[in-house]
Amino acid sequence: MKHRDQIRQIAKKVNKSGQRSEMREKALPADEVMAILERTRERDYSYDRFLSTMCTRPHPIAIKAHDMFLETNLGDPGLFPGVAGLEEEVVRMLGELLGCPLARGYISTGGTESNIQAIRAAKNESGKCGGNIVVPASAHFSFDKIGDLLSLEVRKAELDSQLRVDLSSVESLIDEHTAALVGIAGTTEFGQVDPIEELSDLALEWGVHLHVDAAFGGFVLPFLDRSFAWDFSLPGVKSITIDPHKMGLATIPAGGLLFRNQECMNALETETHYLTKARQASLTGTRSGAAAAATYAVMMHLGREGFREMVGYCMDLTDHLVRGAKEIGVEPLIEPVMNVVALRVPEPSKVRERLMDRDWHVSITREPNRALRLILMGHMSHENVDLFLKDLKEVLSEFV
Amino acid sequence: MKHRDQIRQIAKKVNKSGQRSEMREKALPADEVMAILERTRERDYSYDRFLSTMCTRPHPIAIKAHDMFLETNLGDPGLFPGVAGLEEEVVRMLGELLGCPLARGYISTGGTESNIQAIRAAKNESGKCGGNIVVPASAHFSFDKIGDLLSLEVRKAELDSQLRVDLSSVESLIDEHTAALVGIAGTTEFGQVDPIEELSDLALEWGVHLHVDAAFGGFVLPFLDRSFAWDFSLPGVKSITIDPHKMGLATIPAGGLLFRNQECMNALETETHYLTKARQASLTGTRSGAAAAATYAVMMHLGREGFREMVGYCMDLTDHLVRGAKEIGVEPLIEPVMNVVALRVPEPSKVRERLMDRDWHVSITREPNRALRLILMGHMSHENVDLFLKDLKEVLSEFV
């Protein structure tokens, strides 16, 4: 609790210099504003101790590209044909990465927008009002937002012992009112991959849109030694969420939404007046060209070999953590598939708080699979994993 | 057409160096990637010739603040209490600016998200499914997206001779299924302000949520000599959209959504697991801390006096343009209220194309008020307005 109280205190007192709570009449010199910002920035925690987030420090080339395109707006592409071309290139590269070089799509603000838009397209295509979608119980909370936004019932299918969605549970939930089926390639909590091949068969059988949420896994799975069938190479997969601002090392806000073909995109289009383009498929209007340029820069600079190296590093960290955890008697819920680990500990919430008191930012998974959840991103080091394990051991000793 | 073909050509050939269409296997050195980006950036047009957009170059202090907070994520505020505190300060300053220091809200991705969320909150609060919203015919196209997303009928009320929403038309459209009423303070096409005071009375009478879309006007109206009743000082106004990345001179993506009170915000909240905060009211998950910091920096640095000066400059440009247009026999549809001008010209689409051939980016308004639409942002100069008027005169001479 100490930790959280501290956060609240800081948030309340972010600005100690007395410029709080109302809009100033007078201008404040730039150096004074920058001094406030510098003090404030120091109150943010550092990625070095983050084991709870799927975001990371952007790659240096992403930062440079972002700066260069900062004033561009992809919502008005005729004014910015340069960056609009970069977005097209990114979509092409992502399509090729995901088994469909002719895929259509755009750079969204992130996984939530991509998921919203995929389900909205599926709903509009199906013409089903007041219908339902079937998602794994492990689905990201954005699907709850989607149910609320799109007035769809969100049916949650059970997980099997390996925390993949259970196919018989999915089958029992699909009906003629189902507008979309969702599979996850890299679940937020466990990094698990659902049986997408079987979901694809089921989707084809029912004539239902299958959306794959690979917000995290999209930039991991293609670069693992182990191979999975999960992308557009499966005929039932109609759309994929893949986030450059997670394992793609781009800047925020860079989400990716890919559709197998143009028809799905059409189901999203709104007529736009007074812009340089007559129709718009994105959820937002004005949108960042900077993050799209950053995505382009990282993908071009790293290439597949660079991503393989980065993912290899994260998997190394993951193995190192799991081995160390086992040595102190802590087992993972499942053997990690990617760089997400759920550790079985007593009283996960309390363990989390003790770890946060030691400045480790960790998180926990939901019932009925309560566990300590750790993401091993590229900002983490082997040294810090060792320090973390030492602290974990000490914290756990309080719980025996 | 020449111009548009050109755009298409450029978009197709953005990358002449042969790295097109697939994700590279090999890494490409950083300097080569940056060289591609530099060539690409040159193909974007320059704000100096933009008379069609409500965005502008960010203020230099916004760029500095954005850079400093680039890696922060407001979707996980416990990790970034510094920037989360800045967002709170911005909401407080905006609330105070809009007549309600205790207003609640957040920095969204832009006007579209803010409008979506305001109407979603209104719909959820009202508990009305399959209902309608009543918006002015001059409403931004984001309301068409909203109708599609939220399954609401979007009823468009007629405009009066001054291009404000006609109250009797609004009254004829409201019924017991109306979930929200929308008024606009600074219409996208005409810069006009709807009779918000009367809409507020109507909203109270019907017990309906009144949302004010001031995406553009929010940072203009408080700084004009002429004063309007349009914000939270009117008791019927429940939410306001105000975009820092338009006249607020912040970086993209910085939208603002303000609610009169916490109850409206509650209607948007989703439970979030594995994050540092238990509930989330934003539409997106991961979201830019950089743009919020940029907004804070500009508001602190300029203060009210700085904004008054900037708005004064834009209004000067506007007067200069309208005076010059009248001198060549071109009249505005209405006397400009803010820095948006709609000029009555013959065959607006063709005039637009001729102007675009001369590298002026202008736009046109919709039927039945077809006109040439110009926005006078801070990036425009008196010299360029003179050059534009010279070109406009020449272009129009082809049409007599």
mmCIF file of N, CA and C in Angstrom, chain B residues 265-333:
data_model
loop_
_atom_site.group_PDB
_atom_site.id
_atom_site.type_symbol
_atom_site.label_atom_id
_atom_site.label_comp_id
_atom_site.label_asym_id
_atom_site.label_seq_id
_atom_site.Cartn_x
_atom_site.Cartn_y
_atom_site.Cartn_z
ATOM 1 N N MET B 265 -18.213 10.094 -16.377
ATOM 2 C CA MET B 265 -16.993 9.308 -16.599
ATOM 3 C C MET B 265 -17.222 7.853 -16.215
ATOM 4 N N ASN B 266 -17.938 7.644 -15.100
ATOM 5 C CA ASN B 266 -18.171 6.273 -14.636
ATOM 6 C C ASN B 266 -18.837 5.422 -15.707
ATOM 7 N N ALA B 267 -19.690 6.068 -16.506
ATOM 8 C CA ALA B 267 -20.434 5.332 -17.527
ATOM 9 C C ALA B 267 -19.507 4.806 -18.628
ATOM 10 N N LEU B 268 -18.243 5.165 -18.561
ATOM 11 C CA LEU B 268 -17.278 4.737 -19.583
ATOM 12 C C LEU B 268 -16.293 3.704 -19.066
ATOM 13 N N GLU B 269 -16.301 3.458 -17.775
ATOM 14 C CA GLU B 269 -15.192 2.692 -17.212
ATOM 15 C C GLU B 269 -15.268 1.193 -17.487
ATOM 16 N N THR B 270 -14.113 0.641 -17.764
ATOM 17 C CA THR B 270 -13.955 -0.794 -17.962
ATOM 18 C C THR B 270 -12.975 -1.272 -16.900
ATOM 19 N N GLU B 271 -13.211 -2.490 -16.408
ATOM 20 C CA GLU B 271 -12.288 -3.056 -15.437
ATOM 21 C C GLU B 271 -10.995 -3.441 -16.154
ATOM 22 N N THR B 272 -9.874 -3.066 -15.580
ATOM 23 C CA THR B 272 -8.600 -3.407 -16.204
ATOM 24 C C THR B 272 -7.851 -4.321 -15.268
ATOM 25 N N HIS B 273 -7.431 -5.435 -15.789
ATOM 26 C CA HIS B 273 -6.631 -6.338 -14.983
ATOM 27 C C HIS B 273 -5.187 -6.032 -15.307
ATOM 28 N N TYR B 274 -4.310 -6.563 -14.569
ATOM 29 C CA TYR B 274 -2.849 -6.499 -14.778
ATOM 30 C C TYR B 274 -2.307 -5.105 -15.095
ATOM 31 N N LEU B 275 -3.070 -4.053 -14.819
ATOM 32 C CA LEU B 275 -2.483 -2.722 -14.948
ATOM 33 C C LEU B 275 -2.357 -2.120 -13.561
ATOM 34 N N THR B 276 -1.750 -0.936 -13.519
ATOM 35 C CA THR B 276 -1.521 -0.302 -12.226
ATOM 36 C C THR B 276 -2.742 0.459 -11.731
ATOM 37 N N LYS B 277 -3.781 0.508 -12.562
ATOM 38 C CA LYS B 277 -4.995 1.196 -12.143
ATOM 39 C C LYS B 277 -6.148 0.251 -12.435
ATOM 40 N N ALA B 278 -7.136 0.210 -11.561
ATOM 41 C CA ALA B 278 -8.137 -0.846 -11.662
ATOM 42 C C ALA B 278 -9.199 -0.602 -12.726
ATOM 43 N N ARG B 279 -9.411 0.658 -13.097
ATOM 44 C CA ARG B 279 -10.445 0.944 -14.074
ATOM 45 C C ARG B 279 -9.942 1.969 -15.089
ATOM 46 N N GLN B 280 -10.511 1.922 -16.276
ATOM 47 C CA GLN B 280 -10.016 2.773 -17.345
ATOM 48 C C GLN B 280 -11.201 3.379 -18.098
ATOM 49 N N ALA B 281 -11.201 4.709 -18.271
ATOM 50 C CA ALA B 281 -12.322 5.368 -18.945
ATOM 51 C C ALA B 281 -11.992 5.733 -20.384
ATOM 52 N N SER B 282 -10.719 5.653 -20.765
ATOM 53 C CA SER B 282 -10.347 6.042 -22.133
ATOM 54 C C SER B 282 -10.795 4.986 -23.133
ATOM 55 N N LEU B 283 -10.915 5.389 -24.396
ATOM 56 C CA LEU B 283 -11.285 4.415 -25.429
ATOM 57 C C LEU B 283 -10.095 3.526 -25.740
ATOM 58 N N THR B 284 -8.918 4.115 -25.872
ATOM 59 C CA THR B 284 -7.726 3.330 -26.163
ATOM 60 C C THR B 284 -7.116 2.832 -24.857
ATOM 61 N N GLY B 285 -6.232 1.844 -24.952
ATOM 62 C CA GLY B 285 -5.556 1.317 -23.770
ATOM 63 C C GLY B 285 -4.242 2.067 -23.594
ATOM 64 N N THR B 286 -3.203 1.572 -24.222
ATOM 65 C CA THR B 286 -1.932 2.295 -24.278
ATOM 66 C C THR B 286 -2.189 3.651 -24.929
ATOM 67 N N ARG B 287 -1.685 4.714 -24.308
ATOM 68 C CA ARG B 287 -1.879 6.015 -24.961
ATOM 69 C C ARG B 287 -0.737 6.962 -24.622
ATOM 70 N N SER B 288 -0.550 7.903 -25.520
ATOM 71 C CA SER B 288 0.609 8.777 -25.498
ATOM 72 C C SER B 288 0.654 9.714 -24.283
ATOM 73 N N GLY B 289 1.712 9.597 -23.486
ATOM 74 C CA GLY B 289 1.952 10.581 -22.436
ATOM 75 C C GLY B 289 2.597 11.829 -23.038
ATOM 76 N N ALA B 290 3.285 11.638 -24.144
ATOM 77 C CA ALA B 290 4.026 12.735 -24.776
ATOM 78 C C ALA B 290 3.099 13.879 -25.173
ATOM 79 N N ALA B 291 1.962 13.536 -25.775
ATOM 80 C CA ALA B 291 1.053 14.576 -26.250
ATOM 81 C C ALA B 291 0.394 15.309 -25.075
ATOM 82 N N ALA B 292 0.160 14.584 -23.970
ATOM 83 C CA ALA B 292 -0.401 15.238 -22.783
ATOM 84 C C ALA B 292 0.613 16.217 -22.193
ATOM 85 N N ALA B 293 1.877 15.788 -22.156
ATOM 86 C CA ALA B 293 2.930 16.671 -21.641
ATOM 87 C C ALA B 293 3.068 17.901 -22.542
ATOM 88 N N ALA B 294 2.944 17.684 -23.846
ATOM 89 C CA ALA B 294 3.039 18.805 -24.790
ATOM 90 C C ALA B 294 1.909 19.805 -24.546
ATOM 91 N N THR B 295 0.717 19.293 -24.280
ATOM 92 C CA THR B 295 -0.422 20.166 -24.004
ATOM 93 C C THR B 295 -0.179 20.994 -22.752
ATOM 94 N N TYR B 296 0.299 20.298 -21.719
ATOM 95 C CA TYR B 296 0.614 20.989 -20.466
ATOM 96 C C TYR B 296 1.623 22.115 -20.718
ATOM 97 N N ALA B 297 2.678 21.778 -21.467
ATOM 98 C CA ALA B 297 3.756 22.749 -21.698
ATOM 99 C C ALA B 297 3.233 24.008 -22.403
ATOM 100 N N VAL B 298 2.415 23.804 -23.437
ATOM 101 C CA VAL B 298 1.922 24.976 -24.176
ATOM 102 C C VAL B 298 1.004 25.817 -23.298
ATOM 103 N N MET B 299 0.105 25.150 -22.558
ATOM 104 C CA MET B 299 -0.848 25.915 -21.739
ATOM 105 C C MET B 299 -0.134 26.717 -20.660
ATOM 106 N N MET B 300 0.887 26.093 -20.056
ATOM 107 C CA MET B 300 1.647 26.804 -19.025
ATOM 108 C C MET B 300 2.464 27.939 -19.629
ATOM 109 N N HIS B 301 3.074 27.643 -20.764
ATOM 110 C CA HIS B 301 3.999 28.621 -21.352
ATOM 111 C C HIS B 301 3.243 29.830 -21.917
ATOM 112 N N LEU B 302 2.144 29.576 -22.625
ATOM 113 C CA LEU B 302 1.428 30.710 -23.228
ATOM 114 C C LEU B 302 0.556 31.451 -22.226
ATOM 115 N N GLY B 303 -0.089 30.702 -21.354
ATOM 116 C CA GLY B 303 -1.071 31.337 -20.473
ATOM 117 C C GLY B 303 -2.193 31.926 -21.307
ATOM 118 N N ARG B 304 -3.172 32.501 -20.638
ATOM 119 C CA ARG B 304 -4.281 33.091 -21.389
ATOM 120 C C ARG B 304 -3.807 34.205 -22.314
ATOM 121 N N GLU B 305 -2.834 34.972 -21.859
ATOM 122 C CA GLU B 305 -2.400 36.099 -22.694
ATOM 123 C C GLU B 305 -1.739 35.621 -23.982
ATOM 124 N N GLY B 306 -1.011 34.512 -23.907
ATOM 125 C CA GLY B 306 -0.373 33.970 -25.104
ATOM 126 C C GLY B 306 -1.398 33.457 -26.100
ATOM 127 N N PHE B 307 -2.424 32.785 -25.583
ATOM 128 C CA PHE B 307 -3.473 32.301 -26.474
ATOM 129 C C PHE B 307 -4.251 33.462 -27.090
ATOM 130 N N ARG B 308 -4.476 34.499 -26.275
ATOM 131 C CA ARG B 308 -5.198 35.669 -26.789
ATOM 132 C C ARG B 308 -4.426 36.274 -27.964
ATOM 133 N N GLU B 309 -3.114 36.312 -27.800
ATOM 134 C CA GLU B 309 -2.264 36.865 -28.856
ATOM 135 C C GLU B 309 -2.320 35.993 -30.110
ATOM 136 N N MET B 310 -2.217 34.673 -29.923
ATOM 137 C CA MET B 310 -2.215 33.748 -31.063
ATOM 138 C C MET B 310 -3.556 33.806 -31.784
ATOM 139 N N VAL B 311 -4.642 33.786 -31.028
ATOM 140 C CA VAL B 311 -5.973 33.853 -31.637
ATOM 141 C C VAL B 311 -6.164 35.208 -32.317
ATOM 142 N N GLY B 312 -5.647 36.252 -31.696
ATOM 143 C CA GLY B 312 -5.721 37.589 -32.295
ATOM 144 C C GLY B 312 -5.015 37.621 -33.646
ATOM 145 N N TYR B 313 -3.860 36.974 -33.703
ATOM 146 C CA TYR B 313 -3.109 36.902 -34.961
ATOM 147 C C TYR B 313 -3.930 36.179 -36.039
ATOM 148 N N CYS B 314 -4.544 35.061 -35.674
ATOM 149 C CA CYS B 314 -5.347 34.287 -36.642
ATOM 150 C C CYS B 314 -6.572 35.092 -37.088
ATOM 151 N N MET B 315 -7.166 35.848 -36.167
ATOM 152 C CA MET B 315 -8.335 36.650 -36.533
ATOM 153 C C MET B 315 -7.924 37.817 -37.442
ATOM 154 N N ASP B 316 -6.745 38.350 -37.217
ATOM 155 C CA ASP B 316 -6.183 39.382 -38.097
ATOM 156 C C ASP B 316 -6.029 38.856 -39.520
ATOM 157 N N LEU B 317 -5.451 37.666 -39.613
ATOM 158 C CA LEU B 317 -5.281 37.020 -40.916
ATOM 159 C C LEU B 317 -6.639 36.835 -41.588
ATOM 160 N N THR B 318 -7.613 36.430 -40.766
ATOM 161 C CA THR B 318 -8.963 36.167 -41.276
ATOM 162 C C THR B 318 -9.574 37.446 -41.843
ATOM 163 N N ASP B 319 -9.470 38.534 -41.068
ATOM 164 C CA ASP B 319 -9.997 39.825 -41.529
ATOM 165 C C ASP B 319 -9.289 40.245 -42.816
ATOM 166 N N HIS B 320 -7.989 40.046 -42.830
ATOM 167 C CA HIS B 320 -7.180 40.415 -43.990
ATOM 168 C C HIS B 320 -7.662 39.645 -45.223
ATOM 169 N N LEU B 321 -7.885 38.344 -45.052
ATOM 170 C CA LEU B 321 -8.335 37.507 -46.167
ATOM 171 C C LEU B 321 -9.722 37.924 -46.645
ATOM 172 N N VAL B 322 -10.642 38.143 -45.698
ATOM 173 C CA VAL B 322 -12.017 38.468 -46.078
ATOM 174 C C VAL B 322 -12.068 39.839 -46.767
ATOM 175 N N ARG B 323 -11.289 40.788 -46.247
ATOM 176 C CA ARG B 323 -11.247 42.099 -46.873
ATOM 177 C C ARG B 323 -10.735 41.978 -48.306
ATOM 178 N N GLY B 324 -9.633 41.244 -48.471
ATOM 179 C CA GLY B 324 -9.048 41.053 -49.791
ATOM 180 C C GLY B 324 -9.998 40.329 -50.737
ATOM 181 N N ALA B 325 -10.729 39.354 -50.219
ATOM 182 C CA ALA B 325 -11.669 38.601 -51.050
ATOM 183 C C ALA B 325 -12.783 39.524 -51.531
ATOM 184 N N LYS B 326 -13.281 40.344 -50.603
ATOM 185 C CA LYS B 326 -14.354 41.276 -50.984
ATOM 186 C C LYS B 326 -13.873 42.237 -52.079
ATOM 187 N N GLU B 327 -12.622 42.639 -51.962
ATOM 188 C CA GLU B 327 -12.061 43.555 -52.967
ATOM 189 C C GLU B 327 -12.066 42.947 -54.371
ATOM 190 N N ILE B 328 -11.946 41.608 -54.438
ATOM 191 C CA ILE B 328 -12.001 40.994 -55.775
ATOM 192 C C ILE B 328 -13.393 40.416 -56.043
ATOM 193 N N GLY B 329 -14.353 40.901 -55.264
ATOM 194 C CA GLY B 329 -15.749 40.559 -55.551
ATOM 195 C C GLY B 329 -16.224 39.229 -55.000
ATOM 196 N N VAL B 330 -15.482 38.667 -54.030
ATOM 197 C CA VAL B 330 -15.873 37.376 -53.456
ATOM 198 C C VAL B 330 -16.392 37.594 -52.034
ATOM 199 N N GLU B 331 -17.587 37.096 -51.766
ATOM 200 C CA GLU B 331 -18.208 37.315 -50.451
ATOM 201 C C GLU B 331 -18.178 36.035 -49.616
ATOM 202 N N PRO B 332 -18.038 36.163 -48.303
ATOM 203 C CA PRO B 332 -18.155 34.983 -47.440
ATOM 204 C C PRO B 332 -19.629 34.596 -47.241
ATOM 205 N N LEU B 333 -19.881 33.320 -46.980
ATOM 206 C CA LEU B 333 -21.262 32.887 -46.708
ATOM 207 C C LEU B 333 -21.809 33.579 -45.477
#
